[in-house]
Amino acid sequence: MKFSIASFSIFSMTFTRKTVLKQKCCTPIFIRYHQVKTPRLWPSVGKIAAGKQFTRLCLVLALLLTPPLKGEVPAFIRGCMDCHGENGISQQNDVPTIAGLSAAYHKASLYAYRNRQRPAVPSKYRLGDQDRPSTDMKTISDRLTDREITYISLYFAAQRFIPAKQNFNPLLVEQGEKIHRTYCQRCHKDRGSRAGDDSGLLAGQWSGYLNNTMKFYRNGSREMEKKMAVMLAKISEQEWQALLAYYASQR
């Protein structure tokens, strides 16, 4: 398998979370990715309103400063596929498909694991040498360099997301759609299928993974934005099951 990071369309990268950054000349600043802080250097410009365009610029600069990879997919990218499937298409209900997620979301997720802002659940390898000891995302992200994280983010963002084929209760789909429109649509547009929201992909994602993620949010082991916490507080367990059915129905 051969690929070229250089062929990835850098202008498809978007980011929706806005913040204001203050800094002094040549001092570290922090770009906010879903409450994940990742250090960057930037010249003094006073106050910077960092929204979609600013974050896209940062990602473009990171790409331009990173030499292009050509030829065989490197081991640190192939290693992701030992759990997440070929090109990031998972075949496991409790492991998310990561193909097609935005580069910003990928990068934020890996830094969140590194910074212990997401629970890292031990997991056995699903492909390759399955006799290897179990690992977790904290251990994996700690081993990656910042440059490797950038490459991983760009590589999987360039892959096509394929919705999971899974069972769901068709009687709950209509209710789930209404709940999504009421509570979720503002941040997860197009029925939860727009990667450009930088909020992950809900439509067609594995229900087992989404269900575990909800448990982490509710027990406080995974951080979330205040507005999401407000919405989740209004959703009952039965309504959540309806949401799962709705997302699983989108193929």
GROMACS .gro file of C-alpha atoms in nm:
model
  251
    1MET     CA    1   0.000   0.000   0.000
    2LYS     CA    2   0.139   0.337  -0.100
    3PHE     CA    3   0.029   0.686  -0.013
    4SER     CA    4   0.135   1.046  -0.011
    5ILE     CA    5   0.044   1.288   0.265
    6ALA     CA    6   0.111   1.565   0.014
    7SER     CA    7  -0.197   1.460  -0.183
    8PHE     CA    8  -0.428   1.540   0.109
    9SER     CA    9  -0.641   1.850   0.061
   10ILE     CA   10  -0.528   2.082   0.338
   11PHE     CA   11  -0.815   2.320   0.278
   12SER     CA   12  -1.072   2.061   0.387
   13MET     CA   13  -0.953   2.094   0.746
   14THR     CA   14  -1.194   2.294   0.960
   15PHE     CA   15  -1.247   2.371   1.325
   16THR     CA   16  -1.552   2.510   1.496
   17ARG     CA   17  -1.456   2.583   1.858
   18LYS     CA   18  -1.370   2.950   1.908
   19THR     CA   19  -1.150   3.104   2.174
   20VAL     CA   20  -0.935   3.413   2.223
   21LEU     CA   21  -0.562   3.370   2.268
   22LYS     CA   22  -0.329   3.613   2.439
   23GLN     CA   23   0.047   3.581   2.424
   24LYS     CA   24   0.381   3.756   2.429
   25CYS     CA   25   0.647   3.733   2.161
   26CYS     CA   26   0.791   3.383   2.115
   27THR     CA   27   0.610   3.236   2.415
   28PRO     CA   28   0.404   2.917   2.403
   29ILE     CA   29   0.035   2.960   2.336
   30PHE     CA   30  -0.237   2.701   2.348
   31ILE     CA   31  -0.486   2.620   2.077
   32ARG     CA   32  -0.805   2.484   2.224
   33TYR     CA   33  -0.926   2.161   2.066
   34HIS     CA   34  -1.233   2.039   2.258
   35GLN     CA   35  -1.074   2.140   2.589
   36VAL     CA   36  -0.739   1.984   2.493
   37LYS     CA   37  -0.436   2.210   2.525
   38THR     CA   38  -0.153   2.157   2.276
   39PRO     CA   39   0.148   2.394   2.280
   40ARG     CA   40   0.245   2.602   1.979
   41LEU     CA   41   0.479   2.898   1.918
   42TRP     CA   42   0.347   3.212   1.753
   43PRO     CA   43   0.482   3.569   1.721
   44SER     CA   44   0.329   3.851   1.921
   45VAL     CA   45   0.009   3.976   1.765
   46GLY     CA   46  -0.180   4.085   2.073
   47LYS     CA   47  -0.521   3.923   2.089
   48ILE     CA   48  -0.605   3.663   1.826
   49ALA     CA   49  -0.963   3.555   1.767
   50ALA     CA   50  -0.902   3.190   1.685
   51GLY     CA   51  -1.186   3.026   1.498
   52LYS     CA   52  -1.210   2.812   1.189
   53GLN     CA   53  -0.967   3.013   0.977
   54PHE     CA   54  -0.700   3.045   1.247
   55THR     CA   55  -0.705   2.676   1.332
   56ARG     CA   56  -0.702   2.578   0.966
   57LEU     CA   57  -0.396   2.801   0.923
   58CYS     CA   58  -0.220   2.627   1.212
   59LEU     CA   59  -0.286   2.287   1.060
   60VAL     CA   60  -0.171   2.404   0.718
   61LEU     CA   61   0.151   2.541   0.870
   62ALA     CA   62   0.206   2.214   1.054
   63LEU     CA   63   0.169   2.029   0.726
   64LEU     CA   64   0.401   2.264   0.538
   65LEU     CA   65   0.667   2.233   0.807
   66THR     CA   66   0.640   1.853   0.806
   67PRO     CA   67   0.823   1.674   0.524
   68PRO     CA   68   0.584   1.474   0.304
   69LEU     CA   69   0.573   1.097   0.348
   70LYS     CA   70   0.571   0.891   0.032
   71GLY     CA   71   0.584   0.519  -0.034
   72GLU     CA   72   0.479   0.248   0.209
   73VAL     CA   73   0.255   0.341   0.500
   74PRO     CA   74   0.492   0.377   0.800
   75ALA     CA   75   0.472   0.141   1.097
   76PHE     CA   76   0.335   0.404   1.337
   77ILE     CA   77   0.031   0.448   1.110
   78ARG     CA   78  -0.011   0.079   1.034
   79GLY     CA   79  -0.002   0.015   1.409
   80CYS     CA   80  -0.331   0.204   1.444
   81MET     CA   81  -0.491  -0.043   1.205
   82ASP     CA   82  -0.418  -0.337   1.437
   83CYS     CA   83  -0.719  -0.223   1.640
   84HIS     CA   84  -0.907   0.025   1.420
   85GLY     CA   85  -0.903  -0.190   1.106
   86GLU     CA   86  -0.759  -0.149   0.758
   87ASN     CA   87  -0.736   0.222   0.678
   88GLY     CA   88  -0.926   0.297   0.999
   89ILE     CA   89  -1.244   0.101   0.914
   90SER     CA   90  -1.319  -0.086   1.236
   91GLN     CA   91  -1.487  -0.425   1.238
   92GLN     CA   92  -1.528  -0.428   1.616
   93ASN     CA   93  -1.837  -0.294   1.793
   94ASP     CA   94  -1.636  -0.141   2.078
   95VAL     CA   95  -1.363   0.011   1.858
   96PRO     CA   96  -1.447   0.326   1.660
   97THR     CA   97  -1.393   0.371   1.291
   98ILE     CA   98  -1.143   0.655   1.263
   99ALA     CA   99  -1.135   0.688   0.884
  100GLY     CA  100  -1.279   1.017   0.765
  101LEU     CA  101  -1.271   1.199   1.098
  102SER     CA  102  -1.130   1.549   1.062
  103ALA     CA  103  -0.757   1.603   1.112
  104ALA     CA  104  -0.830   1.848   1.394
  105TYR     CA  105  -1.045   1.592   1.576
  106HIS     CA  106  -0.783   1.320   1.534
  107LYS     CA  107  -0.511   1.543   1.670
  108ALA     CA  108  -0.724   1.661   1.961
  109SER     CA  109  -0.812   1.303   2.053
  110LEU     CA  110  -0.451   1.185   2.064
  111TYR     CA  111  -0.345   1.479   2.278
  112ALA     CA  112  -0.644   1.420   2.506
  113TYR     CA  113  -0.528   1.064   2.570
  114ARG     CA  114  -0.173   1.184   2.628
  115ASN     CA  115  -0.294   1.449   2.874
  116ARG     CA  116  -0.525   1.204   3.057
  117GLN     CA  117  -0.835   1.394   2.950
  118ARG     CA  118  -0.986   1.077   2.809
  119PRO     CA  119  -1.001   0.736   2.979
  120ALA     CA  120  -0.759   0.491   2.820
  121VAL     CA  121  -0.921   0.148   2.842
  122PRO     CA  122  -0.682  -0.150   2.805
  123SER     CA  123  -0.755  -0.344   2.488
  124LYS     CA  124  -0.621  -0.651   2.313
  125TYR     CA  125  -0.492  -0.616   1.960
  126ARG     CA  126  -0.765  -0.713   1.715
  127LEU     CA  127  -0.544  -0.774   1.409
  128GLY     CA  128  -0.186  -0.880   1.343
  129ASP     CA  129  -0.003  -1.051   1.628
  130GLN     CA  130  -0.284  -1.093   1.880
  131ASP     CA  131  -0.052  -1.255   2.134
  132ARG     CA  132   0.098  -0.916   2.210
  133PRO     CA  133   0.021  -0.773   2.556
  134SER     CA  134  -0.286  -0.549   2.578
  135THR     CA  135  -0.230  -0.178   2.527
  136ASP     CA  136  -0.426   0.146   2.563
  137MET     CA  137  -0.449   0.484   2.395
  138LYS     CA  138  -0.252   0.663   2.668
  139THR     CA  139   0.043   0.428   2.617
  140ILE     CA  140   0.019   0.462   2.241
  141SER     CA  141  -0.007   0.842   2.237
  142ASP     CA  142   0.288   0.873   2.476
  143ARG     CA  143   0.506   0.687   2.226
  144LEU     CA  144   0.414   0.912   1.934
  145THR     CA  145   0.605   1.226   1.848
  146ASP     CA  146   0.413   1.543   1.764
  147ARG     CA  147   0.511   1.499   1.400
  148GLU     CA  148   0.380   1.141   1.397
  149ILE     CA  149   0.052   1.260   1.547
  150THR     CA  150   0.023   1.510   1.263
  151TYR     CA  151   0.088   1.239   1.003
  152ILE     CA  152  -0.165   1.004   1.164
  153SER     CA  153  -0.427   1.278   1.176
  154LEU     CA  154  -0.382   1.368   0.810
  155TYR     CA  155  -0.366   1.009   0.689
  156PHE     CA  156  -0.689   0.890   0.849
  157ALA     CA  157  -0.870   1.217   0.773
  158ALA     CA  158  -0.802   1.145   0.406
  159GLN     CA  159  -0.963   0.799   0.423
  160ARG     CA  160  -1.327   0.736   0.345
  161PHE     CA  161  -1.561   0.677   0.639
  162ILE     CA  162  -1.771   0.363   0.590
  163PRO     CA  163  -2.077   0.332   0.818
  164ALA     CA  164  -2.084   0.021   1.033
  165LYS     CA  165  -2.334  -0.251   0.946
  166GLN     CA  166  -2.493  -0.329   1.280
  167ASN     CA  167  -2.821  -0.425   1.437
  168PHE     CA  168  -3.057  -0.161   1.578
  169ASN     CA  169  -3.416  -0.128   1.691
  170PRO     CA  170  -3.610   0.025   1.398
  171LEU     CA  171  -3.893   0.123   1.632
  172LEU     CA  172  -3.665   0.375   1.805
  173VAL     CA  173  -3.521   0.545   1.497
  174GLU     CA  174  -3.789   0.811   1.456
  175GLN     CA  175  -3.770   0.905   1.822
  176GLY     CA  176  -3.390   0.917   1.799
  177GLU     CA  177  -3.407   1.153   1.503
  178LYS     CA  178  -3.628   1.393   1.697
  179ILE     CA  179  -3.392   1.385   1.995
  180HIS     CA  180  -3.094   1.451   1.770
  181ARG     CA  181  -3.266   1.753   1.614
  182THR     CA  182  -3.354   1.889   1.957
  183TYR     CA  183  -3.030   1.836   2.147
  184CYS     CA  184  -2.746   1.737   1.915
  185GLN     CA  185  -2.789   1.892   1.572
  186ARG     CA  186  -2.631   2.226   1.653
  187CYS     CA  187  -2.285   2.071   1.696
  188HIS     CA  188  -2.333   1.745   1.503
  189LYS     CA  189  -2.482   1.863   1.175
  190ASP     CA  190  -2.611   1.657   0.882
  191ARG     CA  191  -2.751   1.391   1.115
  192GLY     CA  192  -2.413   1.358   1.284
  193SER     CA  193  -2.230   1.283   0.960
  194ARG     CA  194  -2.032   1.605   0.900
  195ALA     CA  195  -1.663   1.554   0.972
  196GLY     CA  196  -1.604   1.928   0.932
  197ASP     CA  197  -1.777   1.992   1.263
  198ASP     CA  198  -1.463   1.856   1.429
  199SER     CA  199  -1.689   1.676   1.674
  200GLY     CA  200  -1.635   1.323   1.551
  201LEU     CA  201  -1.882   1.123   1.344
  202LEU     CA  202  -2.196   0.983   1.504
  203ALA     CA  203  -2.388   0.862   1.200
  204GLY     CA  204  -2.283   0.507   1.121
  205GLN     CA  205  -2.037   0.485   1.410
  206TRP     CA  206  -2.033   0.164   1.615
  207SER     CA  207  -2.303   0.169   1.885
  208GLY     CA  208  -2.086  -0.016   2.136
  209TYR     CA  209  -1.821   0.253   2.116
  210LEU     CA  210  -2.075   0.536   2.138
  211ASN     CA  211  -2.242   0.371   2.437
  212ASN     CA  212  -1.911   0.336   2.622
  213THR     CA  213  -1.828   0.698   2.541
  214MET     CA  214  -2.157   0.811   2.692
  215LYS     CA  215  -2.076   0.619   3.012
  216PHE     CA  216  -1.742   0.797   3.036
  217TYR     CA  217  -1.910   1.135   2.993
  218ARG     CA  218  -2.172   1.061   3.256
  219ASN     CA  219  -1.933   0.925   3.518
  220GLY     CA  220  -1.697   1.219   3.468
  221SER     CA  221  -1.397   1.020   3.342
  222ARG     CA  222  -1.406   1.200   3.007
  223GLU     CA  223  -1.418   1.578   2.984
  224MET     CA  224  -1.681   1.756   2.780
  225GLU     CA  225  -1.781   2.110   2.703
  226LYS     CA  226  -2.032   2.280   2.929
  227LYS     CA  227  -2.299   2.306   2.662
  228MET     CA  228  -2.276   1.933   2.595
  229ALA     CA  229  -2.309   1.858   2.965
  230VAL     CA  230  -2.627   2.067   2.973
  231MET     CA  231  -2.771   1.868   2.682
  232LEU     CA  232  -2.677   1.529   2.822
  233ALA     CA  233  -2.844   1.612   3.152
  234LYS     CA  234  -3.173   1.638   2.963
  235ILE     CA  235  -3.145   1.301   2.788
  236SER     CA  236  -3.272   0.990   2.966
  237GLU     CA  237  -3.125   0.642   2.921
  238GLN     CA  238  -3.420   0.539   2.705
  239GLU     CA  239  -3.374   0.846   2.486
  240TRP     CA  240  -3.005   0.767   2.455
  241GLN     CA  241  -3.091   0.419   2.328
  242ALA     CA  242  -3.316   0.584   2.070
  243LEU     CA  243  -3.027   0.805   1.962
  244LEU     CA  244  -2.805   0.498   1.924
  245ALA     CA  245  -3.068   0.335   1.703
  246TYR     CA  246  -3.092   0.651   1.492
  247TYR     CA  247  -2.716   0.676   1.436
  248ALA     CA  248  -2.686   0.302   1.366
  249SER     CA  249  -2.963   0.323   1.105
  250GLN     CA  250  -2.757   0.555   0.884
  251ARG     CA  251  -2.562   0.342   0.639
   0.00000   0.00000   0.00000
